[in-house]
CSV table of C-alpha atoms in Angstrom, one decimal:
chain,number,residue,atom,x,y,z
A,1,UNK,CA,45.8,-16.1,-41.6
A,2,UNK,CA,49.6,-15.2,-41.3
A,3,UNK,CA,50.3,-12.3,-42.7
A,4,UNK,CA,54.1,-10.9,-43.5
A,5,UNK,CA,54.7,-9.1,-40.1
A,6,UNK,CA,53.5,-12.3,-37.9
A,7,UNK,CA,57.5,-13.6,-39.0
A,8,UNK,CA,58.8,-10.8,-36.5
A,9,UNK,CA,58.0,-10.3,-32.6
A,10,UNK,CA,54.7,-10.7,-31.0
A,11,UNK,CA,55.3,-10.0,-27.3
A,12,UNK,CA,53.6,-6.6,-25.9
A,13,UNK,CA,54.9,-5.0,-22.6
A,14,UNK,CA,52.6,-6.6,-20.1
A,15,UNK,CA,52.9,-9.9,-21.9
A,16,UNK,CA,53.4,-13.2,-19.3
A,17,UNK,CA,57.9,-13.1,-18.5
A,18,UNK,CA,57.1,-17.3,-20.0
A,19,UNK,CA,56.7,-15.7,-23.6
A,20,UNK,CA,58.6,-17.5,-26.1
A,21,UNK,CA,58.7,-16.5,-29.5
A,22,UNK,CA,61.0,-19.9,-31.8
A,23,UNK,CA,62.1,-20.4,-35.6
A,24,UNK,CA,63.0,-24.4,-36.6
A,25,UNK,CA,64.5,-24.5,-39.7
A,26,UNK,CA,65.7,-28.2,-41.0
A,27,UNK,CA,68.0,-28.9,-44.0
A,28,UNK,CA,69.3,-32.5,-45.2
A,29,UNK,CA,71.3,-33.7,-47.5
A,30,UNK,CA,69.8,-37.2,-47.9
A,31,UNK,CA,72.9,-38.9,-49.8
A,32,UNK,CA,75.1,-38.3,-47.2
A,33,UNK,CA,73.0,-39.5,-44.5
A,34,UNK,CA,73.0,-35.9,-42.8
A,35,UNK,CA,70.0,-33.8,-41.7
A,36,UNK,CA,70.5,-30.3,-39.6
A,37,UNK,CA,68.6,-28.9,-37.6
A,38,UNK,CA,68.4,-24.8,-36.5
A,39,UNK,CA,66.1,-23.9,-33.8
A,40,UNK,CA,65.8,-20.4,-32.0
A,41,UNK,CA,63.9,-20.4,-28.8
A,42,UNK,CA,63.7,-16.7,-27.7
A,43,UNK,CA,62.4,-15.4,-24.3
A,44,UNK,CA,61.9,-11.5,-25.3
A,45,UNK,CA,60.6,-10.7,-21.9
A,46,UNK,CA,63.7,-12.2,-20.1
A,47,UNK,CA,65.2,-10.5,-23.0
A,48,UNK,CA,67.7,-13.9,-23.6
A,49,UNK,CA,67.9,-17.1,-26.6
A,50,UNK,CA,68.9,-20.3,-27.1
A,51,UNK,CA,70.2,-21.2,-30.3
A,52,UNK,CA,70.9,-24.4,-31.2
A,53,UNK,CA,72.9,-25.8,-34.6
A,54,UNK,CA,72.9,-30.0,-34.4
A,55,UNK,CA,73.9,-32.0,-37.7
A,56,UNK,CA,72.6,-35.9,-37.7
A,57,UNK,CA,74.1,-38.8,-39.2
A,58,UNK,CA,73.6,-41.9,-37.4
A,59,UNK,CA,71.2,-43.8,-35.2
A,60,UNK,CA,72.5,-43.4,-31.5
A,61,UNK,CA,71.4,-42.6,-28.1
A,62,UNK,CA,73.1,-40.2,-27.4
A,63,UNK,CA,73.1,-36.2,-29.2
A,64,UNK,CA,76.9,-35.7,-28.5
A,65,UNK,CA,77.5,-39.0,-30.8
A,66,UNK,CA,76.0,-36.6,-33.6
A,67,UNK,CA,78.0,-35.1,-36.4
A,68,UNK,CA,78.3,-31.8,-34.8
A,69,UNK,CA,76.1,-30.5,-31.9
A,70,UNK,CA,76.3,-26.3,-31.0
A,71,UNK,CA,73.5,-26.0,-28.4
A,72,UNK,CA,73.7,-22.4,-27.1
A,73,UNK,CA,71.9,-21.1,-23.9
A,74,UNK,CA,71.3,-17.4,-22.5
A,75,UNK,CA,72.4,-15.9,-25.5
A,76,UNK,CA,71.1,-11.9,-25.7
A,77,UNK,CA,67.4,-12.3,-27.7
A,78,UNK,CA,67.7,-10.5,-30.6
A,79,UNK,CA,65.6,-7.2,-31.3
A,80,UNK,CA,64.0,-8.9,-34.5
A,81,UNK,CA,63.4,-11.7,-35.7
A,82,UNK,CA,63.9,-10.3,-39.5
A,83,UNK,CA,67.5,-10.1,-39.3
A,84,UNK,CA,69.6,-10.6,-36.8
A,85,UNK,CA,73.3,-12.0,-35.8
A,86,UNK,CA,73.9,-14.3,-32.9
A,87,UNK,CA,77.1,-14.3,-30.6
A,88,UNK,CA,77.3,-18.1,-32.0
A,89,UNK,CA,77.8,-17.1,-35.7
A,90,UNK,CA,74.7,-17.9,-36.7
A,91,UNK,CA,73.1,-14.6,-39.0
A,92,UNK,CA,69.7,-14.5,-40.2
A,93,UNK,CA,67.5,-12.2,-43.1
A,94,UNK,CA,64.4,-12.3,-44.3
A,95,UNK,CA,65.1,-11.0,-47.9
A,96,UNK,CA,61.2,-11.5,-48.8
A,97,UNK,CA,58.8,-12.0,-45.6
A,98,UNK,CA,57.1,-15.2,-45.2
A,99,UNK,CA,58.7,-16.2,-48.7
A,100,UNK,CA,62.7,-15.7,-49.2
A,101,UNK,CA,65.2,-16.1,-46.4
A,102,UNK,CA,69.1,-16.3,-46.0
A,103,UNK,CA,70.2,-18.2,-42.6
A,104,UNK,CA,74.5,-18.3,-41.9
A,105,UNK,CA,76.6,-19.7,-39.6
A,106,UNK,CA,80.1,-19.8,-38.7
A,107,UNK,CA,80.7,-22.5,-36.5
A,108,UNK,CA,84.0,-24.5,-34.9
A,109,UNK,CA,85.5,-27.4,-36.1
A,110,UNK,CA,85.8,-26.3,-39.6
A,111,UNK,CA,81.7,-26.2,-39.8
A,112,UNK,CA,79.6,-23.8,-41.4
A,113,UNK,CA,76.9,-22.9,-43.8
A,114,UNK,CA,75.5,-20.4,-46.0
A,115,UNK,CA,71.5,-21.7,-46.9
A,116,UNK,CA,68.5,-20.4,-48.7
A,117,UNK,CA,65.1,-20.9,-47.9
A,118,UNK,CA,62.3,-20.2,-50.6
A,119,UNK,CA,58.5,-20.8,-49.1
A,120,UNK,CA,56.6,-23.5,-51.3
A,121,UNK,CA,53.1,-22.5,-50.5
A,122,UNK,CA,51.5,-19.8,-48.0
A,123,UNK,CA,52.1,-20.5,-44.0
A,124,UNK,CA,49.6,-23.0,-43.3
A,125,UNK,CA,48.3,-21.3,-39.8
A,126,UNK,CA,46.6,-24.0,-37.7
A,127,UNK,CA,44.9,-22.1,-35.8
A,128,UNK,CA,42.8,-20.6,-38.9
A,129,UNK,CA,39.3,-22.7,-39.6
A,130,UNK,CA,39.7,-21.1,-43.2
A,131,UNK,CA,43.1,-23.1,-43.4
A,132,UNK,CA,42.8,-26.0,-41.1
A,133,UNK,CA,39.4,-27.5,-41.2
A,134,UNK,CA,40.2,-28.7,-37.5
A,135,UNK,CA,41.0,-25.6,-36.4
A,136,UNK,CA,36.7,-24.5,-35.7
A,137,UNK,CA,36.5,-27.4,-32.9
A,138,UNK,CA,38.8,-26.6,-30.6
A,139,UNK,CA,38.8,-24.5,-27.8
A,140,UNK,CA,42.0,-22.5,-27.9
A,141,UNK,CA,45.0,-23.1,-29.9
A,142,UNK,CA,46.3,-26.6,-31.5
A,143,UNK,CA,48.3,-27.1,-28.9
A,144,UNK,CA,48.9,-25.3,-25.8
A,145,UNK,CA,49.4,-22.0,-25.5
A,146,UNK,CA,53.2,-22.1,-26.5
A,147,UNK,CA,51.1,-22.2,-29.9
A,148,UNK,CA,48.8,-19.1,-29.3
A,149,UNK,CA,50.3,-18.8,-32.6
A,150,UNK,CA,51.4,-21.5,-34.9
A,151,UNK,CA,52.7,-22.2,-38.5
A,152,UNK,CA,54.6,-24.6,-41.1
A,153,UNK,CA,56.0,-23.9,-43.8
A,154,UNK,CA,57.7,-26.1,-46.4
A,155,UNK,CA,61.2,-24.2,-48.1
A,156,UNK,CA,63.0,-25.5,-51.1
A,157,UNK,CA,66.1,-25.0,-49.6
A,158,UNK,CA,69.8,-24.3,-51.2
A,159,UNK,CA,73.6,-23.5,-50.4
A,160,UNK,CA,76.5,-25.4,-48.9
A,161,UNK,CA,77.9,-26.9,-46.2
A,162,UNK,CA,80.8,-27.6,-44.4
A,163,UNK,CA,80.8,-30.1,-42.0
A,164,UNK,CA,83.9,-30.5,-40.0
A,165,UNK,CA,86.1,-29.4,-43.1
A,166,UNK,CA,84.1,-31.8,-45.7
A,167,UNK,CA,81.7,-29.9,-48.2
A,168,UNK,CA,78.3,-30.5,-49.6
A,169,UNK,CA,75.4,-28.8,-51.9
A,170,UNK,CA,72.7,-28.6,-50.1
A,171,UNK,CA,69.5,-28.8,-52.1
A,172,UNK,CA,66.3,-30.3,-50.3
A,173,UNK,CA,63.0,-29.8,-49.3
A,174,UNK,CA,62.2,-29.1,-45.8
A,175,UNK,CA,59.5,-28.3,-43.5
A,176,UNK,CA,59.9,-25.7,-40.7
A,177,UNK,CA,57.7,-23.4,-38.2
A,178,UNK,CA,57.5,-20.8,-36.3
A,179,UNK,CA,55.3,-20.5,-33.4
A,180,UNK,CA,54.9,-17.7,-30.3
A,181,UNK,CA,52.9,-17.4,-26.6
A,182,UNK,CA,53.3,-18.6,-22.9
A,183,UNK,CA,55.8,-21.6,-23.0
A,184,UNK,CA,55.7,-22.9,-19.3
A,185,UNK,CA,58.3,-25.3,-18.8
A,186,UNK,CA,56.4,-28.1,-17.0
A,187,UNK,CA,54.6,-31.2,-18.1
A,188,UNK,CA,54.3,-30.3,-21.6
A,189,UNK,CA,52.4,-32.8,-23.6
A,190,UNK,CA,53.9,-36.1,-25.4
A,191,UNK,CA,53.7,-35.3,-29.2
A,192,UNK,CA,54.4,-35.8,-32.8
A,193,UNK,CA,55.2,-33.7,-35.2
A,194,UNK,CA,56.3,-35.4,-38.7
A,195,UNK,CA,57.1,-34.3,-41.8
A,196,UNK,CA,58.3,-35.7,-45.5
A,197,UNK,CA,58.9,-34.6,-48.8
A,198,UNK,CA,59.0,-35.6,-52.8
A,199,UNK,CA,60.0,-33.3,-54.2
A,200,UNK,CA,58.7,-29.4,-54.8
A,201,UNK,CA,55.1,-31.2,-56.1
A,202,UNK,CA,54.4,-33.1,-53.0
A,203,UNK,CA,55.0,-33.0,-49.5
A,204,UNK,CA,53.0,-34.1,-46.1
A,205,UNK,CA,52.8,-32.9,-42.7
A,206,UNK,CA,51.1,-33.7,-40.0
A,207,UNK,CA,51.1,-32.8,-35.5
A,208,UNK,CA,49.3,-35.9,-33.5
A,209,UNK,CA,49.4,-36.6,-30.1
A,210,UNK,CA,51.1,-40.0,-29.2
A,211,UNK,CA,50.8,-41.6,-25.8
A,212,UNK,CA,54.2,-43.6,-26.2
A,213,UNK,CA,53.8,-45.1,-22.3
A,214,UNK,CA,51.1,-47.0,-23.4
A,215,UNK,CA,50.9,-47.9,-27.4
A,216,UNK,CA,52.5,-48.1,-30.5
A,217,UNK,CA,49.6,-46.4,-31.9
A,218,UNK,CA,49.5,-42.4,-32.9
A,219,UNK,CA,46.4,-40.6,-31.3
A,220,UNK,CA,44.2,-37.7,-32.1
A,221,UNK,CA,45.6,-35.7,-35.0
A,222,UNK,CA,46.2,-32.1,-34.4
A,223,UNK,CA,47.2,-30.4,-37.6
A,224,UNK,CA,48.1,-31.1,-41.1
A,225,UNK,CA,48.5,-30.5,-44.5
A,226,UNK,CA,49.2,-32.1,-48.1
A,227,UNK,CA,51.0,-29.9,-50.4
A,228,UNK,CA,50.2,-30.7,-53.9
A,229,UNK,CA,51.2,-29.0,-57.1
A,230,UNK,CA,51.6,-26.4,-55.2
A,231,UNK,CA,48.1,-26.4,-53.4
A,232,UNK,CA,48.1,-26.8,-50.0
A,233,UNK,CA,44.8,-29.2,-48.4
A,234,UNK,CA,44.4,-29.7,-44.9
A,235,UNK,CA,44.1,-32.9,-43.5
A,236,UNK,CA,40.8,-34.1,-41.8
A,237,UNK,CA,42.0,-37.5,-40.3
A,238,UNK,CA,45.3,-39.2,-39.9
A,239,UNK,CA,46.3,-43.0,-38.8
A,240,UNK,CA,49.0,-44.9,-38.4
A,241,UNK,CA,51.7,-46.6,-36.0
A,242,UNK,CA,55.5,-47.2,-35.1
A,243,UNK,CA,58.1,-49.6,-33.8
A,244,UNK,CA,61.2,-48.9,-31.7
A,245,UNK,CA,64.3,-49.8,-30.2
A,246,UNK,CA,64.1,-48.2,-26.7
A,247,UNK,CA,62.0,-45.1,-27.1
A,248,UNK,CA,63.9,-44.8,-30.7
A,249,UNK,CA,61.6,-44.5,-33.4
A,250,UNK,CA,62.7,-47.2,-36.0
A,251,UNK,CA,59.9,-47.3,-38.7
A,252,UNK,CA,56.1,-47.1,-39.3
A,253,UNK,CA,53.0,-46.8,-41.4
A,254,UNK,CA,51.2,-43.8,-42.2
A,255,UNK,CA,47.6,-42.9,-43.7
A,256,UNK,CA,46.2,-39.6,-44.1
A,257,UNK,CA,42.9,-38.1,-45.8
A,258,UNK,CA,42.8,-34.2,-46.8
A,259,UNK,CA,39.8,-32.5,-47.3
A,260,UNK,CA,39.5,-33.2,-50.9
A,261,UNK,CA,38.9,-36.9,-49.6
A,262,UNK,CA,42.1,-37.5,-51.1
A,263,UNK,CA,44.1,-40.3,-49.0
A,264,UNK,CA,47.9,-41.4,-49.2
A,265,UNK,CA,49.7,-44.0,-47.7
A,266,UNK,CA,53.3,-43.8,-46.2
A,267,UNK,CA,55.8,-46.4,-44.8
A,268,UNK,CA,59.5,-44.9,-43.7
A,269,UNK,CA,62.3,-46.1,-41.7
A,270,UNK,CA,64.7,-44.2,-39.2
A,271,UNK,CA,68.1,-43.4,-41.2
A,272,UNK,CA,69.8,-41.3,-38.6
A,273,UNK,CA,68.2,-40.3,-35.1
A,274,UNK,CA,69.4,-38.7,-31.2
A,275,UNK,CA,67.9,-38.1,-28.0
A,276,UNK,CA,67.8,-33.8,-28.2
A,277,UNK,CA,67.0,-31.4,-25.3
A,278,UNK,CA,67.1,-27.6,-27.2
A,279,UNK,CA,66.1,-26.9,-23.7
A,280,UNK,CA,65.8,-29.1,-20.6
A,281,UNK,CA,62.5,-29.7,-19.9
A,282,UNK,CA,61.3,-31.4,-23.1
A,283,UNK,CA,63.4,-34.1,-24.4
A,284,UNK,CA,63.4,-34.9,-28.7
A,285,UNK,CA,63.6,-37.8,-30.4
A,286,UNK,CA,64.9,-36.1,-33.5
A,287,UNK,CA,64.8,-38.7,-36.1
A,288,UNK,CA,65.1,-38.2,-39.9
A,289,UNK,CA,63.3,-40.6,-42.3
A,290,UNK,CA,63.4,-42.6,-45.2
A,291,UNK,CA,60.3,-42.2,-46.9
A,292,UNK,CA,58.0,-44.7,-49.3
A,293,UNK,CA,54.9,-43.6,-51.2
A,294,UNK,CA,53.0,-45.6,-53.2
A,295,UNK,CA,57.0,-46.7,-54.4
A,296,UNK,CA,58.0,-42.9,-54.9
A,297,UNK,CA,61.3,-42.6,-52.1
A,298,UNK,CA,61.0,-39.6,-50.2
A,299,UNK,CA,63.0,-37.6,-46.6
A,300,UNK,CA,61.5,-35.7,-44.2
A,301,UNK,CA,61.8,-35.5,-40.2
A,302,UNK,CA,60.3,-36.9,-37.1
A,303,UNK,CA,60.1,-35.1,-33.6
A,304,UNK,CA,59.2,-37.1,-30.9
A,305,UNK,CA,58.5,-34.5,-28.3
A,306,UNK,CA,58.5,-36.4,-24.4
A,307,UNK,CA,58.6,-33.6,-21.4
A,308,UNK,CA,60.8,-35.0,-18.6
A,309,UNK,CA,57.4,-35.1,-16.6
A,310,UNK,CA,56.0,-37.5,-18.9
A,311,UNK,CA,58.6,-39.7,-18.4
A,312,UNK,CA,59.2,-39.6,-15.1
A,313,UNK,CA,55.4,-40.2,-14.8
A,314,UNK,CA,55.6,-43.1,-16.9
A,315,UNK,CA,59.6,-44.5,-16.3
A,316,UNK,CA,57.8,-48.0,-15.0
A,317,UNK,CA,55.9,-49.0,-17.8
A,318,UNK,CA,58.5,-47.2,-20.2
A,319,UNK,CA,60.8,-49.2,-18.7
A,320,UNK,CA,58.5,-52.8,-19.6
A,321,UNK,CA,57.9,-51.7,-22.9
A,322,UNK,CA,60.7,-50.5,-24.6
């Protein structure tokens, strides 16, 4: 269970110099094609951050063809996570914990924003067996143990922002996370992690590993949830597949059960999407979605998360596939 103080630090003094505590916060504003992305990697014990502030608009292969890109490393880590202000001009305040936050940033190029972010439902902590019904069978945390501890939340999000000189309202639905342990930077595992949203009454998420080398297929989920009417159900099993261009995701086909036996069906295509390295050793496929359910049109993201190990393992039959 996440309780109010888990938003702030973790690390203790003898705690491994790998410790890495992040924040991902997403935004979009779907009619103009653009989706954001804030991420906060800090490395207390090294007592540095990276920040970085990317804005998507377009399918390309390369993350400097994006709107905007601000990536940020060695930045001096903050001394908490429940407000802060970065050398970069991005500021940050939980006004309620684990519910209300304000996020800020004044950028170059005639870019900012000023954003609210109002939780939708409880942190849905993954590593919980009360929360996750997957949770009980495994022997550690969901992932590795970058995710000692883990959780998503999805934020009704509202503000403004400027992107090189050219305003918008920005009023979505997004989901983030948070997540804190030992994050060694070496053959990190290939991975999903895929969200979408309709709305403040239904949103999915889900975390499955993906072996991209070898099939179009997703693998063993991880983690997930359905957030309905404001109710959050955890997923029990998840299916489902995707094409590319190059290791680009382009579309796919989704279907997940929750633990209500409840099952929903998604297809989505790629409207904007980058190659993204926040930091070096695990590359992104950042992709934001175009979302169908049952004919209800919906957004949402799509990490694609390939260490460089991965792919240098695999660059042959990467290579024949894609």
């Amino acid at each position: 269970m996440i309780k109010p103080a888990d938003f702030d630090f973790h690390f203790k003094p003898d705690s491994h110099w790998q410790w890495v505590e992040t924040i991902a916060l997403p935004f979009a504003v779907p009619e103009a094609n653009i989706n954001g992305i804030v991420y906060l990697v800090t490395r207390p014990m090294l007592g540095v951050c990276m920040c970085d502030v990317t804005l998507y608009d377009k399918i390309t292969d390369l993350w400097e063809d994006q709107l905007y890109v601000d990536n940020q490393q060695h930045l001096p880590c903050p001394k908490s996570l429940t407000e802060f202000s970065l050398p970069n001009g991005l500021s940050f305040k939980v006004i309620e914990p684990l519910k209300h936050y304000r996020m800020k940033y004044e950028g170059i190029d005639e870019t900012s924003f000023d954003l609210e972010f109002f939780g939708l439902h409880e942190p849905y902590d993954c590593n919980d067996p009360n929360m996750d019904p997957l949770a009980a069978a495994r022997n550690g945390p969901a992932w590795d143990s970058s995710w000692s501890g883990h959780y998503e939340q999805t934020y009704r999000i509202k503000g403004e922002l400027v992107a090189r000189g050219k305003r918008y309202k920005v009023d979505c639905v997004e989901t983030g996370d948070r997540s804190w342990g030992s994050r060694p930077e070496r053959d990190n595992a290939s991975i999903i992690w895929w969200h979408a949203a309709f709305g403040e009454n239904l949103a999915v998420h889900f975390f499955t590993k993906h072996d991209i080398a070898k099939t179009n297929e997703f693998g063993e989920l991880v983690s997930g949830y359905i957030l309905e009417d404001g109710k959050v159900y955890g997923i029990t099993s998840a299916r489902g597949s995707q094409e590319y261009r190059k290791s680009i995701p382009i579309g796919g086909q989704l279907e997940v059960t929750d633990i209500r036996g409840k099952t929903f069906e998604f297809t989505y295509s790629t409207t904007n999407c980058a190659y993204w390295a926040p930091y070096p050793a695990v590359t992104y496929l950042q992709s934001a979605m175009r979302v169908n359910h049952n004919g209800r049109i919906g957004y949402g993201i799509q990490q694609l998360v390939l260490s460089r190990a991965y792919l240098g393992r695999n660059r042959e039959a990467l290579l024949a596939r894609y």
